[in-house]
XYZ file of N, CA and C in Angstrom:
615
model
N 164.499 366.282 245.942
C 165.314 365.197 246.257
C 166.497 365.814 247.337
N 167.148 366.752 246.773
C 168.248 367.376 247.301
C 169.366 366.616 247.670
N 169.353 365.234 248.202
C 170.337 364.484 248.425
C 169.739 363.016 248.557
N 170.580 361.979 248.186
C 170.073 360.536 248.324
C 170.701 360.094 249.612
N 171.333 360.959 250.447
C 171.785 360.498 251.694
C 171.009 360.918 252.857
N 170.652 359.866 253.726
C 169.814 360.146 254.890
C 170.449 360.970 255.977
N 171.817 360.715 256.167
C 172.505 361.489 257.109
C 172.441 363.033 256.568
N 172.456 363.260 255.516
C 172.580 364.764 254.881
C 171.305 365.366 255.119
N 170.173 364.401 254.742
C 168.745 365.104 254.796
C 168.335 365.231 256.281
N 168.874 364.414 257.148
C 168.674 364.819 258.522
C 169.356 365.877 259.097
N 170.685 366.147 258.714
C 171.492 367.230 259.088
C 170.786 368.405 258.546
N 170.466 368.708 257.394
C 169.971 369.769 256.931
C 168.432 369.956 257.242
N 167.890 369.130 258.090
C 166.381 369.428 258.492
C 165.409 369.534 257.152
N 165.717 368.385 256.427
C 164.939 368.393 254.955
C 163.496 367.940 255.454
N 163.320 366.952 256.439
C 161.986 366.601 256.761
C 161.451 365.341 255.973
N 162.433 364.656 255.338
C 162.022 363.537 254.614
C 163.107 362.636 254.513
N 163.011 361.261 254.156
C 164.146 360.347 253.945
C 164.240 360.227 252.462
N 165.234 359.406 252.132
C 165.323 358.873 250.770
C 164.314 357.974 250.391
N 163.884 357.221 251.322
C 162.718 356.288 250.995
C 161.503 357.044 250.731
N 161.148 358.118 251.505
C 160.085 358.902 251.185
C 160.050 359.415 249.861
N 161.123 360.000 249.447
C 161.370 360.485 248.085
C 161.042 359.455 246.999
N 161.590 358.290 247.076
C 161.305 357.039 246.095
C 159.834 356.719 246.179
N 159.082 356.575 247.254
C 157.711 356.297 247.408
C 156.921 357.472 246.519
N 157.277 358.805 246.822
C 156.473 359.876 246.118
C 156.824 359.705 244.780
N 157.852 359.481 244.314
C 158.062 359.545 242.842
C 157.386 358.463 242.319
N 157.222 357.169 242.833
C 156.525 355.944 242.471
C 154.885 356.308 242.214
N 154.506 356.991 243.215
C 153.209 357.359 243.237
C 152.811 358.196 242.008
N 153.623 359.389 241.978
C 153.429 360.378 240.884
C 153.400 359.645 239.472
N 154.567 358.819 239.283
C 154.700 358.116 238.112
C 153.649 357.363 237.735
N 152.980 356.710 238.663
C 151.849 355.859 238.221
C 150.667 356.716 238.095
N 150.577 357.815 238.479
C 149.534 358.668 238.131
C 149.793 359.638 236.774
N 150.824 359.097 236.138
C 151.290 359.703 234.618
C 151.898 361.090 234.914
N 152.322 361.424 235.985
C 153.073 362.615 236.097
C 154.640 362.445 235.670
N 155.163 363.450 234.929
C 156.609 363.279 234.640
C 157.413 364.066 235.816
N 158.584 363.523 236.313
C 159.178 363.811 237.271
C 160.477 364.856 237.111
N 160.370 366.041 237.775
C 161.629 366.838 237.720
C 162.276 366.888 238.961
N 163.465 366.387 239.166
C 164.216 366.256 240.463
C 164.983 367.846 240.647
N 165.151 367.952 241.902
C 166.171 369.076 242.234
C 167.208 368.335 243.010
N 168.570 368.850 242.788
C 169.600 367.949 243.440
C 170.568 369.132 243.892
N 171.177 368.891 245.108
C 172.062 369.963 245.612
C 173.378 369.438 246.113
N 174.440 369.362 245.080
C 175.701 369.113 245.255
C 176.320 370.047 246.305
N 177.316 369.762 247.279
C 177.891 370.704 248.002
C 177.303 371.014 249.504
N 176.233 370.032 249.865
C 175.514 370.080 251.072
C 176.597 369.641 252.111
N 176.445 369.929 253.367
C 177.276 369.687 254.491
C 177.283 368.035 254.544
N 178.256 367.485 254.863
C 178.536 365.977 255.235
C 178.797 365.350 253.790
N 179.099 366.132 252.705
C 179.397 365.564 251.414
C 180.829 366.034 251.050
N 181.514 365.411 250.193
C 182.567 365.818 249.544
C 182.497 365.608 247.737
N 183.481 365.837 247.095
C 183.372 365.419 245.769
C 183.107 364.065 245.355
N 183.722 363.318 245.827
C 183.447 361.719 245.690
C 182.159 361.284 245.961
N 181.671 361.706 247.251
C 180.420 361.368 247.730
C 179.356 361.925 246.675
N 179.330 363.284 246.343
C 178.648 364.088 245.537
C 178.396 363.162 244.277
N 179.633 362.919 243.608
C 179.362 362.347 242.352
C 178.760 360.945 242.458
N 179.117 360.207 243.345
C 178.461 358.913 243.630
C 176.881 359.001 243.893
N 176.524 360.091 244.623
C 175.016 360.249 244.722
C 174.125 360.695 243.591
N 175.026 361.413 242.605
C 174.150 362.026 241.448
C 174.143 360.949 240.482
N 175.280 359.939 240.406
C 175.161 358.837 239.599
C 174.136 357.807 240.028
N 173.901 357.666 241.456
C 172.881 356.936 241.897
C 171.352 357.306 241.264
N 171.255 358.399 241.059
C 169.832 359.056 240.617
C 169.732 358.358 239.176
N 170.573 357.748 238.365
C 170.222 357.036 237.246
C 170.639 355.761 237.251
N 171.446 355.231 238.357
C 171.606 353.842 238.342
C 170.555 352.998 239.331
N 169.944 353.805 240.172
C 168.830 353.276 241.045
C 167.456 353.361 240.302
N 166.835 352.276 239.851
C 165.690 352.435 239.314
C 164.437 353.124 239.882
N 164.610 353.314 241.271
C 163.509 354.086 242.093
C 163.737 355.618 242.035
N 164.885 356.046 241.326
C 164.762 357.526 241.065
C 164.684 357.632 239.552
N 165.645 357.558 238.691
C 165.753 357.905 237.146
C 164.787 358.931 236.762
N 165.196 360.342 237.053
C 164.337 361.425 236.611
C 164.058 361.606 235.267
N 162.948 362.171 234.704
C 162.634 362.500 233.501
C 163.432 363.940 233.172
N 163.549 364.739 234.182
C 164.149 366.022 234.095
C 164.828 366.282 235.388
N 165.882 367.137 235.408
C 166.717 367.496 236.654
C 167.148 368.944 236.587
N 167.105 369.600 237.758
C 167.819 370.699 238.120
C 169.012 370.608 239.046
N 170.217 371.069 238.749
C 171.460 370.736 239.864
C 171.554 372.268 240.285
N 171.369 372.291 241.646
C 171.626 373.700 242.310
C 172.700 373.445 243.399
N 174.003 373.867 242.972
C 174.977 373.760 244.001
C 174.624 374.556 245.250
N 174.867 374.035 246.532
C 174.770 374.619 247.779
C 175.283 376.007 247.877
N 174.221 376.952 248.090
C 174.706 378.312 248.201
C 174.383 378.871 249.616
N 175.152 379.660 250.165
C 174.964 380.371 251.592
C 174.072 381.627 251.490
N 172.987 381.652 252.025
C 172.311 382.850 252.139
C 172.151 383.544 253.405
N 172.242 384.778 253.582
C 172.100 385.443 254.759
C 170.885 385.119 255.626
N 171.186 384.883 256.981
C 169.974 384.854 257.813
C 169.679 383.254 258.175
N 170.491 382.490 257.478
C 170.026 380.926 257.458
C 171.144 380.278 258.607
N 170.748 379.118 258.973
C 171.778 378.449 259.967
C 172.997 378.064 259.233
N 173.106 377.808 257.836
C 174.113 377.342 257.208
C 174.889 378.635 257.127
N 174.568 379.882 257.097
C 175.426 381.194 257.260
C 176.024 381.206 258.449
N 175.402 380.807 259.612
C 176.150 381.028 260.762
C 177.265 379.976 260.846
N 176.836 378.867 260.249
C 177.819 377.675 260.219
C 179.042 378.086 259.499
N 178.831 378.788 258.471
C 179.932 379.254 257.541
C 180.845 380.429 258.273
N 180.097 381.198 258.885
C 180.856 382.335 259.641
C 181.622 381.738 260.737
N 181.170 380.763 261.442
C 181.878 380.140 262.537
C 182.794 379.099 262.088
N 183.063 378.958 260.735
C 184.139 377.882 260.186
C 183.733 376.425 260.225
N 182.390 376.197 260.521
C 181.982 374.945 260.543
C 181.468 374.326 259.137
N 181.535 375.231 258.157
C 181.107 374.651 256.894
C 181.659 375.567 255.743
N 182.160 374.808 254.850
C 182.991 375.347 253.724
C 182.141 375.145 252.315
N 181.449 376.285 251.777
C 180.652 375.947 250.540
C 181.831 375.494 249.391
N 181.186 374.883 248.384
C 182.017 374.708 247.242
C 181.942 375.945 246.291
N 183.173 376.411 245.618
C 182.987 377.499 244.845
C 182.721 376.959 243.481
N 182.928 377.938 242.427
C 182.593 377.708 241.109
C 183.382 376.584 240.523
N 184.670 376.629 240.625
C 185.435 375.655 240.106
C 185.229 374.181 240.692
N 185.000 374.056 241.907
C 184.699 372.913 242.652
C 183.298 372.305 242.151
N 182.600 373.118 242.067
C 181.074 372.807 241.687
C 181.101 372.245 240.222
N 181.905 372.832 239.386
C 182.235 372.328 238.057
C 182.897 370.883 237.922
N 183.795 370.661 238.820
C 184.325 369.391 238.962
C 183.554 368.291 239.441
N 182.524 368.620 240.033
C 181.494 367.563 240.508
C 180.405 367.427 239.425
N 180.086 368.490 238.681
C 179.007 368.223 237.705
C 179.522 367.935 236.485
N 180.534 368.216 235.865
C 180.988 367.872 234.667
C 180.759 366.251 234.455
N 181.498 365.329 235.348
C 181.297 364.030 235.081
C 179.735 363.543 235.143
N 178.822 364.205 235.836
C 177.463 363.929 235.907
C 176.721 364.243 234.462
N 177.192 365.410 234.046
C 176.607 365.737 232.671
C 176.933 364.487 231.571
N 178.200 364.048 231.738
C 178.571 363.051 230.762
C 177.949 361.682 231.148
N 177.517 361.542 232.358
C 176.742 360.286 232.794
C 175.378 360.172 232.442
N 174.674 361.331 232.266
C 173.381 361.587 232.137
C 172.780 360.820 231.135
N 171.771 359.895 231.195
C 171.263 359.168 230.050
C 170.473 360.098 229.075
N 170.257 359.658 227.920
C 169.646 360.355 226.923
C 168.078 360.672 227.106
N 167.420 359.905 228.178
C 165.961 360.042 228.416
C 165.653 361.298 229.373
N 166.916 361.831 229.926
C 166.800 363.060 230.828
C 167.124 364.335 230.355
N 166.457 365.349 230.798
C 166.704 366.688 230.312
C 167.417 367.407 231.588
N 168.583 367.826 231.364
C 169.327 368.737 232.516
C 168.694 370.168 232.153
N 167.573 370.524 233.061
C 167.143 371.743 232.791
C 167.883 372.976 233.217
N 168.497 372.984 234.418
C 169.285 373.978 234.861
C 170.596 373.463 235.675
N 171.663 374.099 235.781
C 172.712 374.136 236.519
C 172.960 375.496 237.100
N 172.401 375.713 238.285
C 172.449 376.825 239.093
C 171.090 377.528 238.979
N 170.786 378.374 240.158
C 169.526 378.858 240.401
C 169.341 380.314 239.290
N 168.298 380.756 238.977
C 168.243 381.865 238.316
C 167.973 383.237 239.427
N 169.123 383.248 240.153
C 169.050 384.076 241.167
C 170.216 384.997 241.178
N 170.451 386.323 241.074
C 171.433 387.015 240.853
C 172.631 386.650 242.076
N 173.751 386.616 241.847
C 174.783 386.067 242.896
C 174.979 387.249 243.990
N 174.471 388.575 243.784
C 174.577 389.449 244.936
C 173.483 389.107 245.901
N 172.755 388.246 245.881
C 171.792 387.668 246.952
C 172.470 386.848 247.638
N 173.663 386.173 247.385
C 174.249 385.079 248.040
C 175.423 385.418 248.800
N 175.804 384.933 249.958
C 177.131 385.290 250.716
C 178.230 384.407 250.355
N 178.183 383.363 249.858
C 179.224 382.296 249.361
C 178.571 381.228 248.547
N 179.513 380.558 247.623
C 179.172 379.525 246.853
C 179.476 379.842 245.448
N 178.885 379.288 244.406
C 179.035 379.502 243.139
C 178.915 380.960 242.769
N 179.951 381.602 241.916
C 179.923 382.769 241.795
C 179.429 383.373 240.402
N 178.709 382.376 239.693
C 178.350 382.718 238.288
C 176.641 382.168 238.193
N 176.084 383.022 237.560
C 174.457 382.739 237.263
C 174.542 381.955 235.897
N 175.601 382.300 235.068
C 175.595 381.449 233.791
C 176.610 380.210 233.844
N 176.527 379.432 234.905
C 177.231 378.444 235.325
C 177.348 377.354 234.264
N 176.262 377.106 233.795
C 176.146 376.004 232.434
C 177.027 376.421 231.465
N 177.054 377.672 230.975
C 177.833 378.255 229.863
C 179.282 378.080 230.200
N 179.574 378.365 231.503
C 180.966 378.333 231.753
C 181.367 376.888 231.722
N 180.575 375.922 232.188
C 181.194 374.450 232.259
C 181.420 374.117 230.806
N 180.384 374.527 229.832
C 180.417 373.944 228.454
C 181.600 374.739 227.849
N 181.959 375.835 228.055
C 182.959 376.595 227.419
C 184.489 376.122 227.894
N 184.441 375.760 229.336
C 185.619 375.478 229.858
C 186.026 373.912 229.808
N 184.951 373.043 229.897
C 185.332 371.615 230.100
C 184.901 371.033 228.844
N 183.928 371.536 228.068
C 183.354 370.974 226.789
C 182.844 369.560 227.152
N 182.000 369.254 228.080
C 181.582 367.806 228.574
C 180.725 367.256 227.157
N 180.913 365.964 226.925
C 179.941 365.233 226.158
C 178.799 364.896 226.555
N 177.866 365.522 226.739
C 176.670 365.421 227.216
C 175.653 365.038 226.304
N 174.659 363.850 226.655
C 173.801 363.474 225.629
C 172.333 363.717 226.448
N 172.050 364.594 227.284
C 170.718 364.744 227.787
C 169.864 365.410 226.825
N 168.737 365.450 226.843
C 167.805 366.005 226.029
C 168.060 367.378 225.461
N 168.430 368.249 226.340
C 168.712 369.627 226.081
C 169.965 369.738 225.221
N 170.963 368.995 225.496
C 172.112 369.120 224.749
C 171.991 368.434 223.231
N 171.026 367.690 223.203
C 170.768 367.065 221.695
C 169.684 367.802 220.883
N 169.334 368.939 221.307
C 168.154 369.648 220.653
C 168.818 370.207 219.354
N 167.964 370.364 218.266
C 168.372 370.804 217.064
C 168.799 372.286 217.067
N 168.461 373.039 218.012
C 168.643 374.456 217.891
C 170.141 374.836 217.467
N 169.979 375.629 216.126
C 171.436 375.988 215.660
C 172.098 374.852 214.993
N 171.546 373.824 214.657
C 172.250 372.795 214.104
C 171.268 372.273 212.693
N 172.035 371.936 211.613
C 171.414 371.689 210.447
C 171.118 370.048 210.391
N 169.616 370.005 210.305
C 169.302 368.632 210.472
C 169.330 367.861 209.120
N 169.684 366.593 209.064
C 169.779 365.886 207.846
C 168.456 365.030 207.895
N 167.342 365.658 207.235
C 166.119 365.108 207.288
C 166.074 363.784 206.581
N 166.906 363.207 205.778
C 167.058 362.029 205.219
C 167.447 360.907 206.121
N 167.856 361.269 207.271
C 168.503 360.402 208.244
C 167.632 360.202 209.514
N 166.283 360.615 209.383
C 165.484 360.586 210.681
C 164.978 359.182 210.928
N 165.185 358.681 212.271
C 164.798 357.479 212.590
C 164.101 357.545 213.948
N 163.167 356.554 214.003
C 162.627 356.510 215.397
C 163.350 355.399 216.286
N 163.856 355.887 217.579
C 164.513 355.050 218.336
C 163.976 354.853 219.711
N 163.577 353.605 220.216
C 163.045 353.358 221.486
C 164.009 352.889 222.430
N 164.091 353.532 223.551
C 164.800 353.059 224.810
C 163.835 352.674 225.977
N 164.063 351.470 226.342
C 163.115 350.746 227.468
C 163.966 350.745 228.620
N 163.382 351.080 229.795
C 164.163 350.967 231.161
C 163.173 350.983 232.214
N 163.709 350.407 233.529
C 162.898 350.177 234.620
C 162.875 351.489 235.326
N 161.816 351.958 235.837
C 161.763 353.068 236.850
C 160.649 352.876 237.657
N 160.745 353.135 239.006
C 159.721 352.905 239.892
C 158.780 351.919 239.777
N 159.498 350.672 239.717
C 158.764 349.261 239.533
C 157.915 349.326 238.450
N 157.844 350.237 237.392
C 157.330 350.093 236.159
C 158.200 350.213 235.119
N 157.968 350.210 233.775
C 158.580 350.117 232.574
C 158.420 351.461 231.854
N 159.425 352.026 231.619
C 159.600 353.219 230.782
C 160.019 353.153 229.512
N 159.532 353.817 228.592
C 159.675 353.814 227.019
C 160.004 355.224 226.651
N 161.257 355.652 226.139
C 161.505 356.956 225.752
C 161.651 356.576 224.164
N 160.786 357.411 223.357
C 160.709 357.214 221.991
C 160.918 358.473 221.321
N 162.199 358.382 220.705
C 162.746 359.619 220.033
C 162.822 359.511 218.704
N 162.563 360.658 217.960
C 162.843 360.841 216.461
C 164.237 361.629 216.432
N 165.202 360.735 215.860
C 166.453 361.527 215.715
C 167.100 361.487 214.381
N 167.969 362.409 214.344
C 168.936 362.419 213.254
C 170.241 361.902 213.643
N 170.038 360.437 213.374
C 171.160 359.539 213.808
C 172.600 359.846 213.495
N 172.750 360.421 212.277
C 173.990 360.983 211.738
C 174.852 361.843 212.608
N 173.918 362.772 213.145
C 174.549 363.712 214.071
C 174.196 364.151 215.580
N 173.604 362.787 215.832
C 172.960 362.749 217.185
C 172.127 363.869 217.686
N 171.122 364.138 216.843
C 170.177 365.150 216.992
C 168.949 364.716 217.450
N 168.353 365.116 218.619
C 166.989 364.620 218.773
C 166.012 365.562 218.377
N 165.211 365.403 217.352
C 164.072 366.058 216.753
C 163.076 366.340 217.721
N 162.319 365.237 218.247
C 161.246 365.022 219.181
C 160.998 363.959 219.940
N 160.320 363.920 221.031
C 160.311 362.636 221.620
C 158.812 362.560 222.338
N 158.478 361.380 222.872
C 157.248 361.171 223.728
C 157.842 360.035 224.719
N 156.882 359.965 225.592
C 157.364 359.035 226.897
C 156.037 358.040 226.889
N 156.287 356.679 227.171
C 155.242 355.760 227.581
C 155.599 355.128 228.575
N 154.650 354.874 229.717
C 155.052 354.111 230.726
C 153.886 352.957 231.248
N 154.416 351.845 231.462
C 153.599 350.687 232.039
C 153.868 350.739 233.417
N 152.825 351.113 234.131
C 152.923 351.393 235.679
C 153.135 350.088 236.415
N 153.510 350.203 237.613
C 153.861 349.301 238.494
C 152.581 348.492 239.045
N 151.277 348.975 238.782
C 149.951 348.292 239.261
C 149.041 349.028 238.559
């Protein structure tokens, strides 16, 4: 996806529009694929307010609504057009703190049917010229800001003591890509722990 804004997609030579993304998502969903988005806060033509609004749109707009998502703050790599723009003073990448201020509100906004798989690339920082200075960026966010996130990953039972007498099946129904999605979870409701889940879709056609 990278961005929900067509002006940003055009400026970065992405090669597709937001409408193209939505149509692709719908086709894949109706063929029973589960969708993992990549989104890039900090791209040119964005600021904190616009980034947060764009990432919220991923869940507010039923033509998006990812099953999984990876947030990759925009990084500057040598040999790219962005690198030249940065050197010329035409682009200022977001740093670790600014990226956190954009992503903490989104972690708290993410619905329980979505799994945040990554916040930052699994690439050593020595390969980047500018941008977020940590590879353990998710850990930094959780330790400093302690966001109240209810994504699938944050509700996993790892390291938690499950109350097996409180397990119940919970069904969440929502619209996505012109069809109806059902997120069916087995949960320890007393501690908000997700034991397991499955997904069901009634496609658009």
